[in-house]
Amino acid sequence: MSALLQVRHLSHHYGRRVGCEDVSFDLHAGELLCIVGESGSGKSTLLNTVAAQLAPTAGSVRYRQRDGAWLEIATLNEADRRRLAREEWGFVTQNPRDGLRLNVSAGANVAERLMALGVRHYSQLREIARGWLERVEIDPARIDDAPTGFSGGMQQRLQIARTLVTQPRLVFMDEPTAGLDVSVQARILDLLRRLVNELGLAAVMVTHDLAVARLLAARTMVMQGGRVVETGLTDQILDDPQHPYTQLLVSSVLTT
Amino acid sequence: MNYNFAFLDEDTKRMLRRALLKAVAIPGYQVPFGSREMPLPYGWGTGGIQVTAALLGPDDVLKVIDQGADDTTNAVNIRRFFARVAGVATTEHTADATLIQTRHRIPETSLRENQILVFQVPEPEPLRTLEPREAETRSLHALADYGLMHVKLYEDIAQYGHIATSYDYPVLVDGRYLTSPSPIPKFDNPKLDQSPALMLFGAGREKRLYAIPPYTRVESLAFEDHPFEIQRWEQQCELCGAGESYLDEVIVDDHGKRMFVCSDTDFCGQRRAEASA
Amino acid sequence: MTAALMLELRDLSKSFELHHQHGARLNVLRGLDLRLHAGECVVLSGASGAGKSTLLRVIYANYHPTFGAVHVRHDDRWIDLARATPHEVLDVRRRTLGYVSQFLRVIPRVPTLDIVAEPLLQSGVDAAAARVRAGDMLQRLNVPERLWQLPPGTFSGGEQQRVNIARGLIVPRPILLLDEPTASLDAGNRAVVAQLLQEARDAGSAVLGIFHDEDMRDRVATRLFPMQALEAA
């Protein structure tokens, strides 16, 4: 197993305000890394900067392509960046409404990335879309329904299908289960865990929920004030937190 | 009252011509231009009129059609406007015209080299209904990232069982730019491909010009298993008997009696004249 | 011929610093040495609070040692888990070091059979074969087949513990750490676990465990490792 993504001294500043500062980590193929921290700790800024949705103020992100060659993300032009985002990466937003096209059917939402890759066979697109709806536990009979009529949990599952249909190697997820009922959350976590295993995906997931990190991620990074204050195996961080802030986070979790 | 020749001042015409040259140089690319206030409202063909004004010379012969007809209000008014402000000759015969301004049709009579067809365009951006952000659609064009357009065609098939888009059917010009052919029926799309005549498009409200130069490849988008098809009628034109032209369905009395006639009045009239001769 | 050394702890200390309890410091382990060989079963003994569970967790790299080394034989080379990278630790856990705790911690909604099969899948066994082996394991531990397709969240304590053991022992690993895995099992099931451990040792695994039940301890232990609580510093 070798690294798929190398992040080095990455910073993003909003003017004079720090979004994230001097973050470094490696992500290996098939690995899920969680970024935890409270609101405003810079988790989402870091995620967006790594995913090339924000330009880094300093530092670098390198990605190893299927052919083994390393890409320096900052040096890519917009066309190559989009190709990468379309063909090898995926991004799941917290609010599925931001990641879906609400005015087109569920099937078209799933098939869009395939069409962007040049698939021009309607029946084939339908078949793949149906298969993915089934995989994310949406009744394939709803393939022609608009996602506006779906529940929040269904919309999120649809967004996951839409993102994974092109079998990306690396997926970024920003609080994919926040804002959902607890029971719906569990279902999506289970689904994500299963898909990540089945597809051998590498993923970086932002969450403020330590329980999510424990269930899904082998490794976790804890952020505070834009910096990573602790990083390591998830169970280490949750069971034997070293940094005062991590101890506070862990001790603040309601136990049932 | 005196007007400058063809209404617009010479500087504006020069600006338009520069934009048109750029449009011809990059087939299908939308060129921004400084659209002027015209003495008629947006939506009445202000884009087409400005293009026509920039192109007209004293020797030109102008034809104006609206939905194929020379005798509808919009067509008559624009033709009279230019007869008055430019003093040019006008015609209703496609073959006699050097410049044809059109709304929603391409004449049935084949165009030839040295003719120019000017389209009035309400919405130049074919991706607009799917992507409301102008900055984003510009990026999509720059990157030739057109998967989105197929989303619309996919939706058509999913809803209607076939591609139901019947006008303003998106085309790919010269294998590069996704382009709106303006709201012509898709029946006319094949006439865009390898046309000997120059085709220019003007959107006054949206302030965009674009062009399909003569003999340019124009391809209508489709799926492999749902290829592009044009409309067909079981009927023939009840006036001239044409079986291959674009037909309008007209209600002729208060009892709902209807008939099918050619939408291209000049084409229909010529056929009838030939038949009675 | 002596059995291969599998695990060696050297001068191991662990204390907890509680930043939000006025910087209180809890010393749990100090200067501990331990050697574990293939085929033996060392049972940690000592009163509650002697640091037995903490020791297992330090070895499993669940806790950071404050001082000292945790040397583990991994693919015939030695890795100090106290200094290993997270990826190395994960690899050691995946292939060399197993850990069975008292409690089952799983994602809600996942069927029991899949929970047990998961470690096999991660070590590269195909899904169908993994399920068959998971079923065999559950069968041996007397988990009724009607429960296999249900998530274990609502099972009794003993049933959950057996699912946990099945999951923990399904992939043969050279070193096994067991933290009271039999606490809520009846005599019959304890015997099954003892048998499973015997089989693991016969296959060359080294076992380090905590068993409060004396009967169980006597049955599985090849030697005891006594531990004592440190005074609070």
Coordinates of C-alpha atoms in Angstrom, one line a residue, chain B residues 5-153:
Chain B
F5 CA -27.8 54.7 -43.4
A6 CA -29.5 51.6 -41.9
F7 CA -30.3 53.5 -38.7
L8 CA -27.2 52.7 -36.6
D9 CA -24.2 55.1 -36.5
E10 CA -21.1 54.0 -38.3
D11 CA -19.1 53.4 -35.1
T12 CA -21.7 51.0 -33.8
K13 CA -21.8 49.2 -37.1
R14 CA -18.0 48.9 -37.0
M15 CA -18.2 47.4 -33.5
L16 CA -20.8 44.9 -34.8
R17 CA -18.7 44.0 -37.8
R18 CA -15.6 43.4 -35.6
A19 CA -17.7 41.1 -33.4
L20 CA -19.1 39.3 -36.4
L21 CA -15.7 38.7 -37.9
K22 CA -14.7 37.2 -34.6
A23 CA -17.8 35.1 -34.5
V24 CA -17.1 33.8 -38.0
A25 CA -13.5 33.1 -37.0
I26 CA -14.6 30.9 -34.1
P27 CA -17.7 29.0 -35.4
G28 CA -20.3 28.6 -32.7
Y29 CA -18.6 30.8 -30.1
Q30 CA -20.7 33.5 -28.5
V31 CA -19.1 36.9 -28.9
P32 CA -20.3 39.6 -26.6
F33 CA -21.2 42.9 -28.2
G34 CA -22.5 46.3 -27.1
S35 CA -26.2 45.9 -27.9
R36 CA -27.9 49.2 -28.7
E37 CA -31.4 50.4 -27.9
M38 CA -33.5 49.9 -31.0
P39 CA -36.8 51.4 -31.9
L40 CA -38.6 48.2 -30.9
P41 CA -38.6 46.2 -27.8
Y42 CA -36.4 43.3 -26.8
G43 CA -37.8 40.0 -28.1
W44 CA -38.9 41.6 -31.4
G45 CA -35.7 40.8 -33.1
T46 CA -33.3 43.6 -31.8
G47 CA -30.3 41.3 -32.1
G48 CA -31.1 40.3 -35.7
I49 CA -31.9 43.9 -36.7
Q50 CA -28.5 45.1 -35.4
V51 CA -26.7 42.4 -37.3
T52 CA -28.7 43.2 -40.5
A53 CA -28.0 46.9 -40.0
A54 CA -24.3 46.3 -39.8
L55 CA -24.3 44.2 -42.9
L56 CA -26.6 46.0 -45.3
G57 CA -25.2 47.9 -48.3
P58 CA -27.1 49.9 -50.8
D59 CA -27.1 47.1 -53.3
D60 CA -28.5 44.4 -51.0
V61 CA -31.9 42.9 -51.4
L62 CA -33.5 42.1 -48.1
K63 CA -36.0 39.5 -47.2
V64 CA -37.5 39.1 -43.7
I65 CA -39.5 36.2 -42.5
D66 CA -41.2 35.3 -39.2
Q67 CA -42.0 31.6 -38.7
G68 CA -41.4 31.2 -42.4
A69 CA -43.9 33.9 -43.4
D70 CA -43.1 37.2 -45.2
D71 CA -46.5 38.7 -44.3
T72 CA -46.7 38.6 -40.6
T73 CA -46.5 41.7 -38.4
N74 CA -42.9 41.3 -37.3
A75 CA -41.6 40.5 -40.8
V76 CA -43.5 43.3 -42.4
N77 CA -42.4 45.9 -39.8
I78 CA -38.7 45.0 -40.0
R79 CA -38.8 44.9 -43.8
R80 CA -40.4 48.4 -43.9
F81 CA -38.0 49.6 -41.3
F82 CA -35.0 48.9 -43.4
A83 CA -36.7 50.0 -46.6
R84 CA -37.1 53.4 -44.9
V85 CA -33.8 53.8 -43.0
A86 CA -31.5 52.2 -45.7
G87 CA -33.6 52.5 -48.8
V88 CA -32.6 49.0 -49.9
A89 CA -34.7 46.8 -52.2
T90 CA -36.8 44.2 -50.5
T91 CA -38.2 40.9 -51.7
E92 CA -40.3 38.0 -50.6
H93 CA -38.4 35.5 -52.9
T94 CA -35.7 33.6 -51.2
A95 CA -33.7 33.2 -54.4
D96 CA -33.7 36.9 -55.0
A97 CA -32.5 38.0 -51.6
T98 CA -28.9 38.7 -50.6
L99 CA -29.7 39.0 -47.0
I100 CA -32.5 37.2 -45.1
Q101 CA -33.4 38.0 -41.6
T102 CA -35.4 35.2 -40.0
R103 CA -37.2 34.3 -36.8
H104 CA -37.8 30.6 -36.1
R105 CA -37.2 29.2 -39.7
I106 CA -34.8 28.5 -42.4
P107 CA -36.3 28.8 -45.9
E108 CA -37.2 25.6 -47.7
T109 CA -35.5 26.9 -50.9
S110 CA -31.9 25.9 -50.7
L111 CA -29.6 28.8 -49.9
R112 CA -26.5 29.5 -52.0
E113 CA -23.1 31.1 -51.5
N114 CA -23.2 34.9 -51.2
Q115 CA -26.4 34.8 -49.3
I116 CA -26.5 35.6 -45.6
L117 CA -29.1 34.3 -43.1
V118 CA -29.5 36.4 -40.0
F119 CA -31.3 34.7 -37.0
Q120 CA -33.0 36.5 -34.2
V121 CA -32.1 34.7 -31.0
P122 CA -33.9 35.0 -27.7
E123 CA -31.5 32.8 -25.6
P124 CA -28.1 32.2 -27.1
E125 CA -26.9 29.9 -24.3
P126 CA -28.0 26.3 -24.9
L127 CA -27.0 25.2 -21.4
R128 CA -28.9 28.0 -19.7
T129 CA -31.9 26.0 -18.5
L130 CA -29.6 23.5 -16.9
E131 CA -26.9 25.9 -15.6
P132 CA -28.1 29.3 -14.6
R133 CA -24.6 30.7 -13.8
E134 CA -23.0 32.5 -16.8
A135 CA -19.5 32.2 -15.4
E136 CA -20.0 28.4 -15.2
T137 CA -21.5 28.0 -18.7
R138 CA -18.6 30.0 -20.1
S139 CA -16.2 27.6 -18.4
L140 CA -18.1 24.6 -19.8
H141 CA -17.7 26.1 -23.3
A142 CA -14.1 26.8 -22.7
L143 CA -13.5 23.2 -21.7
A144 CA -15.9 21.7 -24.2
D145 CA -17.5 20.0 -21.2
Y146 CA -20.9 19.3 -22.6
G147 CA -22.2 16.2 -20.8
L148 CA -24.8 18.4 -19.2
M149 CA -26.6 18.9 -22.6
H150 CA -27.1 15.2 -22.8
V151 CA -28.8 15.3 -19.4
K152 CA -31.6 17.3 -21.1
L153 CA -31.9 14.9 -23.9

